[in-house]
């Protein structure tokens, strides 16, 4: 187990593409960190630099107090689980899990103990004599995790480990990874483009866009107090709704609504009077009310909740109601906002 420290890390590829800009992060021993962001934002590059599979162009990587910036992967004591969990087809599950230890010429008795212990944790005890092709996709992914576990590394790295699995298996395997983290208490860094995985797995999320860290915080912090428009729109599904609004002395004026500001909102927005800001409202914060009208385009029942898609003052909006509803196209629903997020339109930063 280990702590990690990434200081001012940059990555410029040979073709002059800068994939990562000034990445800073301290990871505590046993912490589960998820790097999340859209494709191409630099997540894998960051993970691969930690693993030692890519050079660090500038900056420092410290693992357990030791500067490993220039060290080869084998000296970093890190195990990485990839999305295409290439197992050796001709070997049994046991042999696949034992492979790295056999290479290291560890004592066969120790290997046996470690493989059995990892198989037990992962529910693979009955599969050890089988070949990979006899296993399901989910089981094969667990074998890939088993190969990492037997090495008892200081740090586990996961690069989109669930993206080859179907939706149901993804949910189940995600929960297994969470249990695995609790059981091993290991330091884990996990890369995904899926905000649900980030929210459900992470102790802390690092949200990235275009090579830059946008915000680091607990899932609740990112969900409840997003630092900027990017994080606000990336975290949360369906995404937050955004409306341009004029700030007046006592009110907020948008197309199709006119909202009285309370005292704390007035204080928050005092420097924006006369300016346009971006108002963000999560779908569950559009509630039945009388401040404005939601014109319905589509009613989507999800069981206990309903997504009602439509427009407010001509702008697209999605509400999430906590009950089954059956609105028809053209229905007009009276609504209010019960929680608002304000963003500076120029800097895109949250107004706090
Ligand atoms: P993510 O994991 O978030 O999808 P990556 O870290 O894979 O993003 O890529 C970040 C950026 O770096 C992208 O613009 C990608 O095209 C570029 N990139 C990735 N690998 C290489 C490489 N080997 N050579 C040059 N550019 C690369």
PDB file of C-alpha atoms in Angstrom, residues 8-259:
ATOM      1  CA  UNK A   8       3.441  19.696 -11.864  1.00  0.00           C
ATOM      2  CA  UNK A   9       3.298  16.800 -14.306  1.00  0.00           C
ATOM      3  CA  UNK A  10       3.192  17.567 -18.019  1.00  0.00           C
ATOM      4  CA  UNK A  11       3.119  15.234 -20.992  1.00  0.00           C
ATOM      5  CA  UNK A  12       4.118  16.295 -24.467  1.00  0.00           C
ATOM      6  CA  UNK A  13       4.155  13.482 -27.037  1.00  0.00           C
ATOM      7  CA  UNK A  14       6.809  13.263 -29.766  1.00  0.00           C
ATOM      8  CA  UNK A  15       4.369  14.777 -32.284  1.00  0.00           C
ATOM      9  CA  UNK A  16       4.200  17.877 -30.017  1.00  0.00           C
ATOM     10  CA  UNK A  17       0.696  17.079 -28.774  1.00  0.00           C
ATOM     11  CA  UNK A  18       0.495  18.165 -25.144  1.00  0.00           C
ATOM     12  CA  UNK A  19      -1.838  15.634 -23.543  1.00  0.00           C
ATOM     13  CA  UNK A  20      -1.484  16.654 -19.878  1.00  0.00           C
ATOM     14  CA  UNK A  21      -0.927  20.138 -18.409  1.00  0.00           C
ATOM     15  CA  UNK A  22       0.425  20.761 -14.908  1.00  0.00           C
ATOM     16  CA  UNK A  23      -1.237  17.815 -13.158  1.00  0.00           C
ATOM     17  CA  UNK A  24      -1.073  17.990  -9.350  1.00  0.00           C
ATOM     18  CA  UNK A  25      -2.541  15.447  -6.959  1.00  0.00           C
ATOM     19  CA  UNK A  26      -1.759  13.907  -3.582  1.00  0.00           C
ATOM     20  CA  UNK A  27      -3.272  10.463  -3.101  1.00  0.00           C
ATOM     21  CA  UNK A  28      -3.545   9.099   0.440  1.00  0.00           C
ATOM     22  CA  UNK A  29      -2.683   5.524   1.313  1.00  0.00           C
ATOM     23  CA  UNK A  30      -5.725   3.337   0.593  1.00  0.00           C
ATOM     24  CA  UNK A  31      -7.597   5.999  -1.347  1.00  0.00           C
ATOM     25  CA  UNK A  32      -9.729   5.198  -4.416  1.00  0.00           C
ATOM     26  CA  UNK A  33      -9.205   7.936  -7.007  1.00  0.00           C
ATOM     27  CA  UNK A  34     -11.181   8.048 -10.260  1.00  0.00           C
ATOM     28  CA  UNK A  35      -9.921  10.102 -13.208  1.00  0.00           C
ATOM     29  CA  UNK A  36     -12.945  10.972 -15.320  1.00  0.00           C
ATOM     30  CA  UNK A  37     -13.496  13.023 -18.452  1.00  0.00           C
ATOM     31  CA  UNK A  38     -14.394  12.678 -22.134  1.00  0.00           C
ATOM     32  CA  UNK A  39     -12.300  10.704 -24.590  1.00  0.00           C
ATOM     33  CA  UNK A  40      -8.948  12.364 -25.336  1.00  0.00           C
ATOM     34  CA  UNK A  41      -8.758  14.487 -22.154  1.00  0.00           C
ATOM     35  CA  UNK A  42      -5.504  12.883 -20.967  1.00  0.00           C
ATOM     36  CA  UNK A  43      -6.720  10.313 -18.423  1.00  0.00           C
ATOM     37  CA  UNK A  44      -4.924   7.264 -19.848  1.00  0.00           C
ATOM     38  CA  UNK A  45      -1.778   9.271 -20.470  1.00  0.00           C
ATOM     39  CA  UNK A  46      -1.729  10.251 -16.779  1.00  0.00           C
ATOM     40  CA  UNK A  47      -2.277   6.659 -15.663  1.00  0.00           C
ATOM     41  CA  UNK A  48       0.380   5.353 -18.044  1.00  0.00           C
ATOM     42  CA  UNK A  49       2.884   7.910 -16.722  1.00  0.00           C
ATOM     43  CA  UNK A  50       2.203   6.650 -13.190  1.00  0.00           C
ATOM     44  CA  UNK A  51       2.722   3.062 -14.368  1.00  0.00           C
ATOM     45  CA  UNK A  52       5.945   4.055 -16.128  1.00  0.00           C
ATOM     46  CA  UNK A  53       4.601   3.058 -19.556  1.00  0.00           C
ATOM     47  CA  UNK A  54       5.014   6.664 -20.773  1.00  0.00           C
ATOM     48  CA  UNK A  55       7.826   9.062 -19.948  1.00  0.00           C
ATOM     49  CA  UNK A  56       6.951  12.058 -17.805  1.00  0.00           C
ATOM     50  CA  UNK A  57       7.933  15.134 -19.893  1.00  0.00           C
ATOM     51  CA  UNK A  58       8.333  17.313 -16.792  1.00  0.00           C
ATOM     52  CA  UNK A  59       7.285  17.155 -13.167  1.00  0.00           C
ATOM     53  CA  UNK A  60       7.769  14.681 -10.346  1.00  0.00           C
ATOM     54  CA  UNK A  61       6.088  11.423  -9.362  1.00  0.00           C
ATOM     55  CA  UNK A  62       6.563  10.250  -5.798  1.00  0.00           C
ATOM     56  CA  UNK A  63       5.385   6.865  -4.541  1.00  0.00           C
ATOM     57  CA  UNK A  64       5.641   6.278  -0.794  1.00  0.00           C
ATOM     58  CA  UNK A  65       8.089   9.113  -0.371  1.00  0.00           C
ATOM     59  CA  UNK A  66      10.400   7.931  -3.136  1.00  0.00           C
ATOM     60  CA  UNK A  67      10.953   9.862  -6.374  1.00  0.00           C
ATOM     61  CA  UNK A  68      10.205   7.300  -9.110  1.00  0.00           C
ATOM     62  CA  UNK A  69       9.930   9.775 -12.015  1.00  0.00           C
ATOM     63  CA  UNK A  70      12.808   8.141 -13.880  1.00  0.00           C
ATOM     64  CA  UNK A  71      12.286   4.559 -12.703  1.00  0.00           C
ATOM     65  CA  UNK A  72      11.203   1.770 -15.061  1.00  0.00           C
ATOM     66  CA  UNK A  73       7.779   0.139 -14.504  1.00  0.00           C
ATOM     67  CA  UNK A  74       9.212  -2.961 -12.836  1.00  0.00           C
ATOM     68  CA  UNK A  75      10.708  -0.846 -10.045  1.00  0.00           C
ATOM     69  CA  UNK A  76       7.494   0.977  -9.227  1.00  0.00           C
ATOM     70  CA  UNK A  77       5.571  -1.942  -7.704  1.00  0.00           C
ATOM     71  CA  UNK A  78       2.363  -1.074  -9.522  1.00  0.00           C
ATOM     72  CA  UNK A  79      -0.204  -3.402 -11.133  1.00  0.00           C
ATOM     73  CA  UNK A  80      -2.363  -2.263 -14.023  1.00  0.00           C
ATOM     74  CA  UNK A  81      -5.674  -3.778 -15.181  1.00  0.00           C
ATOM     75  CA  UNK A  82      -6.616  -2.871 -18.764  1.00  0.00           C
ATOM     76  CA  UNK A  83      -9.903  -2.885 -20.640  1.00  0.00           C
ATOM     77  CA  UNK A  84      -8.813  -5.728 -22.901  1.00  0.00           C
ATOM     78  CA  UNK A  85      -7.813  -8.192 -20.255  1.00  0.00           C
ATOM     79  CA  UNK A  86      -5.602 -10.329 -22.536  1.00  0.00           C
ATOM     80  CA  UNK A  87      -5.369 -13.700 -20.821  1.00  0.00           C
ATOM     81  CA  UNK A  88      -3.141 -16.513 -22.089  1.00  0.00           C
ATOM     82  CA  UNK A  89      -5.584 -18.786 -23.912  1.00  0.00           C
ATOM     83  CA  UNK A  90      -3.520 -21.961 -23.562  1.00  0.00           C
ATOM     84  CA  UNK A  91      -3.069 -21.580 -19.804  1.00  0.00           C
ATOM     85  CA  UNK A  92      -5.568 -22.442 -17.086  1.00  0.00           C
ATOM     86  CA  UNK A  93      -7.038 -19.698 -14.906  1.00  0.00           C
ATOM     87  CA  UNK A  94      -4.685 -20.816 -12.144  1.00  0.00           C
ATOM     88  CA  UNK A  95      -1.657 -20.525 -14.437  1.00  0.00           C
ATOM     89  CA  UNK A  96      -2.822 -17.147 -15.720  1.00  0.00           C
ATOM     90  CA  UNK A  97      -3.093 -15.810 -12.187  1.00  0.00           C
ATOM     91  CA  UNK A  98       0.217 -17.362 -11.110  1.00  0.00           C
ATOM     92  CA  UNK A  99       2.102 -16.191 -14.220  1.00  0.00           C
ATOM     93  CA  UNK A 100       3.828 -13.049 -12.948  1.00  0.00           C
ATOM     94  CA  UNK A 101       4.860 -14.781  -9.722  1.00  0.00           C
ATOM     95  CA  UNK A 102       6.221 -17.771 -11.646  1.00  0.00           C
ATOM     96  CA  UNK A 103       8.248 -15.354 -13.767  1.00  0.00           C
ATOM     97  CA  UNK A 104       9.615 -13.820 -10.588  1.00  0.00           C
ATOM     98  CA  UNK A 105      10.532 -17.369  -9.481  1.00  0.00           C
ATOM     99  CA  UNK A 106       8.647 -17.105  -6.219  1.00  0.00           C
ATOM    100  CA  UNK A 107       8.356 -20.146  -3.964  1.00  0.00           C
ATOM    101  CA  UNK A 108       5.635 -22.435  -5.441  1.00  0.00           C
ATOM    102  CA  UNK A 109       3.999 -22.772  -2.034  1.00  0.00           C
ATOM    103  CA  UNK A 110       3.719 -19.003  -1.715  1.00  0.00           C
ATOM    104  CA  UNK A 111       2.356 -18.773  -5.263  1.00  0.00           C
ATOM    105  CA  UNK A 112      -0.224 -21.437  -4.470  1.00  0.00           C
ATOM    106  CA  UNK A 113      -1.362 -19.587  -1.356  1.00  0.00           C
ATOM    107  CA  UNK A 114      -1.604 -16.245  -3.142  1.00  0.00           C
ATOM    108  CA  UNK A 115      -3.550 -17.616  -6.112  1.00  0.00           C
ATOM    109  CA  UNK A 116      -6.007 -19.436  -3.850  1.00  0.00           C
ATOM    110  CA  UNK A 117      -6.476 -16.330  -1.708  1.00  0.00           C
ATOM    111  CA  UNK A 118      -7.093 -14.103  -4.746  1.00  0.00           C
ATOM    112  CA  UNK A 119      -9.460 -16.699  -6.270  1.00  0.00           C
ATOM    113  CA  UNK A 120     -11.397 -16.783  -2.999  1.00  0.00           C
ATOM    114  CA  UNK A 121     -11.744 -12.985  -2.909  1.00  0.00           C
ATOM    115  CA  UNK A 122     -12.919 -12.923  -6.530  1.00  0.00           C
ATOM    116  CA  UNK A 123     -15.195 -15.975  -6.392  1.00  0.00           C
ATOM    117  CA  UNK A 124     -13.061 -17.889  -8.891  1.00  0.00           C
ATOM    118  CA  UNK A 125     -12.172 -20.901  -6.731  1.00  0.00           C
ATOM    119  CA  UNK A 126     -14.233 -23.294  -8.876  1.00  0.00           C
ATOM    120  CA  UNK A 127     -12.833 -21.951 -12.140  1.00  0.00           C
ATOM    121  CA  UNK A 128      -9.106 -22.422 -11.546  1.00  0.00           C
ATOM    122  CA  UNK A 129      -8.705 -25.496 -13.762  1.00  0.00           C
ATOM    123  CA  UNK A 130     -10.628 -24.025 -16.687  1.00  0.00           C
ATOM    124  CA  UNK A 131      -9.249 -22.233 -19.731  1.00  0.00           C
ATOM    125  CA  UNK A 132     -10.166 -18.555 -20.366  1.00  0.00           C
ATOM    126  CA  UNK A 133     -12.537 -19.410 -23.232  1.00  0.00           C
ATOM    127  CA  UNK A 134     -14.710 -21.447 -20.847  1.00  0.00           C
ATOM    128  CA  UNK A 135     -15.338 -18.312 -18.736  1.00  0.00           C
ATOM    129  CA  UNK A 136     -17.773 -15.444 -19.237  1.00  0.00           C
ATOM    130  CA  UNK A 137     -16.531 -11.917 -19.991  1.00  0.00           C
ATOM    131  CA  UNK A 138     -17.148 -10.865 -16.400  1.00  0.00           C
ATOM    132  CA  UNK A 139     -15.232 -13.840 -15.012  1.00  0.00           C
ATOM    133  CA  UNK A 140     -12.325 -13.151 -17.365  1.00  0.00           C
ATOM    134  CA  UNK A 141     -12.195  -9.568 -16.135  1.00  0.00           C
ATOM    135  CA  UNK A 142     -12.026 -10.928 -12.592  1.00  0.00           C
ATOM    136  CA  UNK A 143      -9.090 -13.148 -13.582  1.00  0.00           C
ATOM    137  CA  UNK A 144      -7.357 -10.027 -14.889  1.00  0.00           C
ATOM    138  CA  UNK A 145      -7.919  -8.422 -11.477  1.00  0.00           C
ATOM    139  CA  UNK A 146      -6.685 -11.630  -9.837  1.00  0.00           C
ATOM    140  CA  UNK A 147      -3.419 -11.359 -11.730  1.00  0.00           C
ATOM    141  CA  UNK A 148      -2.982  -7.906 -10.233  1.00  0.00           C
ATOM    142  CA  UNK A 149      -3.991  -8.957  -6.707  1.00  0.00           C
ATOM    143  CA  UNK A 150      -1.514 -11.860  -6.424  1.00  0.00           C
ATOM    144  CA  UNK A 151       1.342  -9.426  -6.927  1.00  0.00           C
ATOM    145  CA  UNK A 152       0.272  -7.449  -3.825  1.00  0.00           C
ATOM    146  CA  UNK A 153       1.381  -4.217  -5.495  1.00  0.00           C
ATOM    147  CA  UNK A 154       1.678  -0.866  -3.773  1.00  0.00           C
ATOM    148  CA  UNK A 155      -0.815   0.705  -6.172  1.00  0.00           C
ATOM    149  CA  UNK A 156      -3.538  -0.680  -8.464  1.00  0.00           C
ATOM    150  CA  UNK A 157      -4.233   1.142 -11.726  1.00  0.00           C
ATOM    151  CA  UNK A 158      -7.380   0.442 -13.752  1.00  0.00           C
ATOM    152  CA  UNK A 159      -7.789   1.719 -17.317  1.00  0.00           C
ATOM    153  CA  UNK A 160     -11.476   1.517 -18.297  1.00  0.00           C
ATOM    154  CA  UNK A 161     -11.679  -2.065 -17.003  1.00  0.00           C
ATOM    155  CA  UNK A 162     -15.432  -2.384 -17.562  1.00  0.00           C
ATOM    156  CA  UNK A 163     -15.841  -0.963 -21.045  1.00  0.00           C
ATOM    157  CA  UNK A 164     -15.891  -4.354 -22.776  1.00  0.00           C
ATOM    158  CA  UNK A 165     -18.706  -5.665 -20.590  1.00  0.00           C
ATOM    159  CA  UNK A 166     -22.442  -5.350 -21.216  1.00  0.00           C
ATOM    160  CA  UNK A 167     -24.478  -2.956 -19.059  1.00  0.00           C
ATOM    161  CA  UNK A 168     -25.671  -5.491 -16.489  1.00  0.00           C
ATOM    162  CA  UNK A 169     -22.241  -7.043 -16.006  1.00  0.00           C
ATOM    163  CA  UNK A 170     -20.695  -3.589 -15.796  1.00  0.00           C
ATOM    164  CA  UNK A 171     -22.869  -2.770 -12.794  1.00  0.00           C
ATOM    165  CA  UNK A 172     -22.085  -6.085 -11.097  1.00  0.00           C
ATOM    166  CA  UNK A 173     -18.331  -5.882 -11.742  1.00  0.00           C
ATOM    167  CA  UNK A 174     -18.297  -2.265 -10.576  1.00  0.00           C
ATOM    168  CA  UNK A 175     -19.720  -3.385  -7.241  1.00  0.00           C
ATOM    169  CA  UNK A 176     -17.106  -6.153  -7.073  1.00  0.00           C
ATOM    170  CA  UNK A 177     -14.329  -3.610  -7.549  1.00  0.00           C
ATOM    171  CA  UNK A 178     -15.798  -1.516  -4.735  1.00  0.00           C
ATOM    172  CA  UNK A 179     -15.866  -4.559  -2.425  1.00  0.00           C
ATOM    173  CA  UNK A 180     -12.362  -5.480  -3.525  1.00  0.00           C
ATOM    174  CA  UNK A 181     -11.121  -2.020  -2.580  1.00  0.00           C
ATOM    175  CA  UNK A 182     -12.739  -2.263   0.839  1.00  0.00           C
ATOM    176  CA  UNK A 183     -11.328  -5.727   1.379  1.00  0.00           C
ATOM    177  CA  UNK A 184      -7.764  -4.995   0.264  1.00  0.00           C
ATOM    178  CA  UNK A 185      -7.665  -1.405   1.536  1.00  0.00           C
ATOM    179  CA  UNK A 186      -5.304  -0.744  -1.371  1.00  0.00           C
ATOM    180  CA  UNK A 187      -4.508   2.530  -3.117  1.00  0.00           C
ATOM    181  CA  UNK A 188      -6.342   2.502  -6.448  1.00  0.00           C
ATOM    182  CA  UNK A 189      -6.423   4.860  -9.431  1.00  0.00           C
ATOM    183  CA  UNK A 190      -9.142   4.209 -11.942  1.00  0.00           C
ATOM    184  CA  UNK A 191      -9.731   5.786 -15.357  1.00  0.00           C
ATOM    185  CA  UNK A 192     -13.164   6.029 -16.954  1.00  0.00           C
ATOM    186  CA  UNK A 193     -15.212   8.281 -19.228  1.00  0.00           C
ATOM    187  CA  UNK A 194     -18.344   7.150 -17.361  1.00  0.00           C
ATOM    188  CA  UNK A 195     -19.522   9.610 -14.731  1.00  0.00           C
ATOM    189  CA  UNK A 196     -21.669   6.950 -13.028  1.00  0.00           C
ATOM    190  CA  UNK A 197     -18.564   4.816 -12.410  1.00  0.00           C
ATOM    191  CA  UNK A 198     -16.802   7.874 -11.046  1.00  0.00           C
ATOM    192  CA  UNK A 199     -19.651   8.796  -8.680  1.00  0.00           C
ATOM    193  CA  UNK A 200     -20.160   5.253  -7.410  1.00  0.00           C
ATOM    194  CA  UNK A 201     -16.531   4.152  -6.996  1.00  0.00           C
ATOM    195  CA  UNK A 202     -14.444   7.143  -6.002  1.00  0.00           C
ATOM    196  CA  UNK A 203     -13.345   8.427  -2.632  1.00  0.00           C
ATOM    197  CA  UNK A 204     -12.270  11.428  -4.699  1.00  0.00           C
ATOM    198  CA  UNK A 205     -12.832  12.246  -8.361  1.00  0.00           C
ATOM    199  CA  UNK A 206     -10.382  14.067 -10.609  1.00  0.00           C
ATOM    200  CA  UNK A 207     -12.420  15.537 -13.451  1.00  0.00           C
ATOM    201  CA  UNK A 208     -10.367  16.385 -16.559  1.00  0.00           C
ATOM    202  CA  UNK A 209     -10.954  18.204 -19.826  1.00  0.00           C
ATOM    203  CA  UNK A 210      -8.490  18.855 -22.657  1.00  0.00           C
ATOM    204  CA  UNK A 211      -5.457  17.878 -20.583  1.00  0.00           C
ATOM    205  CA  UNK A 212      -6.332  20.056 -17.595  1.00  0.00           C
ATOM    206  CA  UNK A 213      -7.658  19.064 -14.189  1.00  0.00           C
ATOM    207  CA  UNK A 214     -10.976  20.874 -13.784  1.00  0.00           C
ATOM    208  CA  UNK A 215     -11.829  19.861 -10.229  1.00  0.00           C
ATOM    209  CA  UNK A 216     -10.725  17.407  -7.546  1.00  0.00           C
ATOM    210  CA  UNK A 217     -13.161  16.458  -4.816  1.00  0.00           C
ATOM    211  CA  UNK A 218     -15.499  13.881  -3.340  1.00  0.00           C
ATOM    212  CA  UNK A 219     -18.344  12.697  -5.584  1.00  0.00           C
ATOM    213  CA  UNK A 220     -20.770  14.826  -3.556  1.00  0.00           C
ATOM    214  CA  UNK A 221     -18.594  17.932  -3.879  1.00  0.00           C
ATOM    215  CA  UNK A 222     -18.434  17.579  -7.656  1.00  0.00           C
ATOM    216  CA  UNK A 223     -22.139  16.887  -7.889  1.00  0.00           C
ATOM    217  CA  UNK A 224     -23.290  19.531  -5.444  1.00  0.00           C
ATOM    218  CA  UNK A 225     -20.731  22.300  -5.951  1.00  0.00           C
ATOM    219  CA  UNK A 226     -19.202  21.910  -9.429  1.00  0.00           C
ATOM    220  CA  UNK A 227     -16.297  24.323  -9.912  1.00  0.00           C
ATOM    221  CA  UNK A 228     -17.220  25.326 -13.452  1.00  0.00           C
ATOM    222  CA  UNK A 229     -19.591  24.737 -16.356  1.00  0.00           C
ATOM    223  CA  UNK A 230     -17.571  21.787 -17.647  1.00  0.00           C
ATOM    224  CA  UNK A 231     -17.821  19.810 -14.394  1.00  0.00           C
ATOM    225  CA  UNK A 232     -21.450  20.852 -13.962  1.00  0.00           C
ATOM    226  CA  UNK A 233     -22.365  19.485 -17.384  1.00  0.00           C
ATOM    227  CA  UNK A 234     -20.170  16.359 -17.248  1.00  0.00           C
ATOM    228  CA  UNK A 235     -21.144  15.052 -13.796  1.00  0.00           C
ATOM    229  CA  UNK A 236     -24.806  14.089 -13.406  1.00  0.00           C
ATOM    230  CA  UNK A 237     -27.185  12.224 -15.687  1.00  0.00           C
ATOM    231  CA  UNK A 238     -29.322  13.521 -17.314  1.00  0.00           C
ATOM    232  CA  UNK A 239     -27.047  16.563 -17.353  1.00  0.00           C
ATOM    233  CA  UNK A 240     -27.701  19.872 -15.625  1.00  0.00           C
ATOM    234  CA  UNK A 241     -29.935  22.328 -17.537  1.00  0.00           C
ATOM    235  CA  UNK A 242     -28.437  25.715 -18.393  1.00  0.00           C
ATOM    236  CA  UNK A 243     -30.206  29.023 -18.994  1.00  0.00           C
ATOM    237  CA  UNK A 244     -28.837  32.489 -19.785  1.00  0.00           C
ATOM    238  CA  UNK A 245     -30.191  35.021 -17.292  1.00  0.00           C
ATOM    239  CA  UNK A 246     -29.958  38.758 -16.696  1.00  0.00           C
ATOM    240  CA  UNK A 247     -29.182  39.734 -13.117  1.00  0.00           C
ATOM    241  CA  UNK A 248     -31.243  42.682 -11.868  1.00  0.00           C
ATOM    242  CA  UNK A 249     -31.189  44.354  -8.437  1.00  0.00           C
ATOM    243  CA  UNK A 250     -33.727  41.946  -6.940  1.00  0.00           C
ATOM    244  CA  UNK A 251     -34.385  39.376  -9.581  1.00  0.00           C
ATOM    245  CA  UNK A 252     -33.083  36.986 -12.142  1.00  0.00           C
ATOM    246  CA  UNK A 253     -34.660  37.289 -15.559  1.00  0.00           C
ATOM    247  CA  UNK A 254     -34.542  34.446 -18.053  1.00  0.00           C
ATOM    248  CA  UNK A 255     -36.588  33.714 -21.133  1.00  0.00           C
ATOM    249  CA  UNK A 256     -39.888  32.418 -19.793  1.00  0.00           C
ATOM    250  CA  UNK A 257     -39.226  33.173 -16.120  1.00  0.00           C
ATOM    251  CA  UNK A 258     -38.577  35.972 -13.686  1.00  0.00           C
ATOM    252  CA  UNK A 259     -37.304  34.879 -10.275  1.00  0.00           C
TER     253      UNK A 259
END
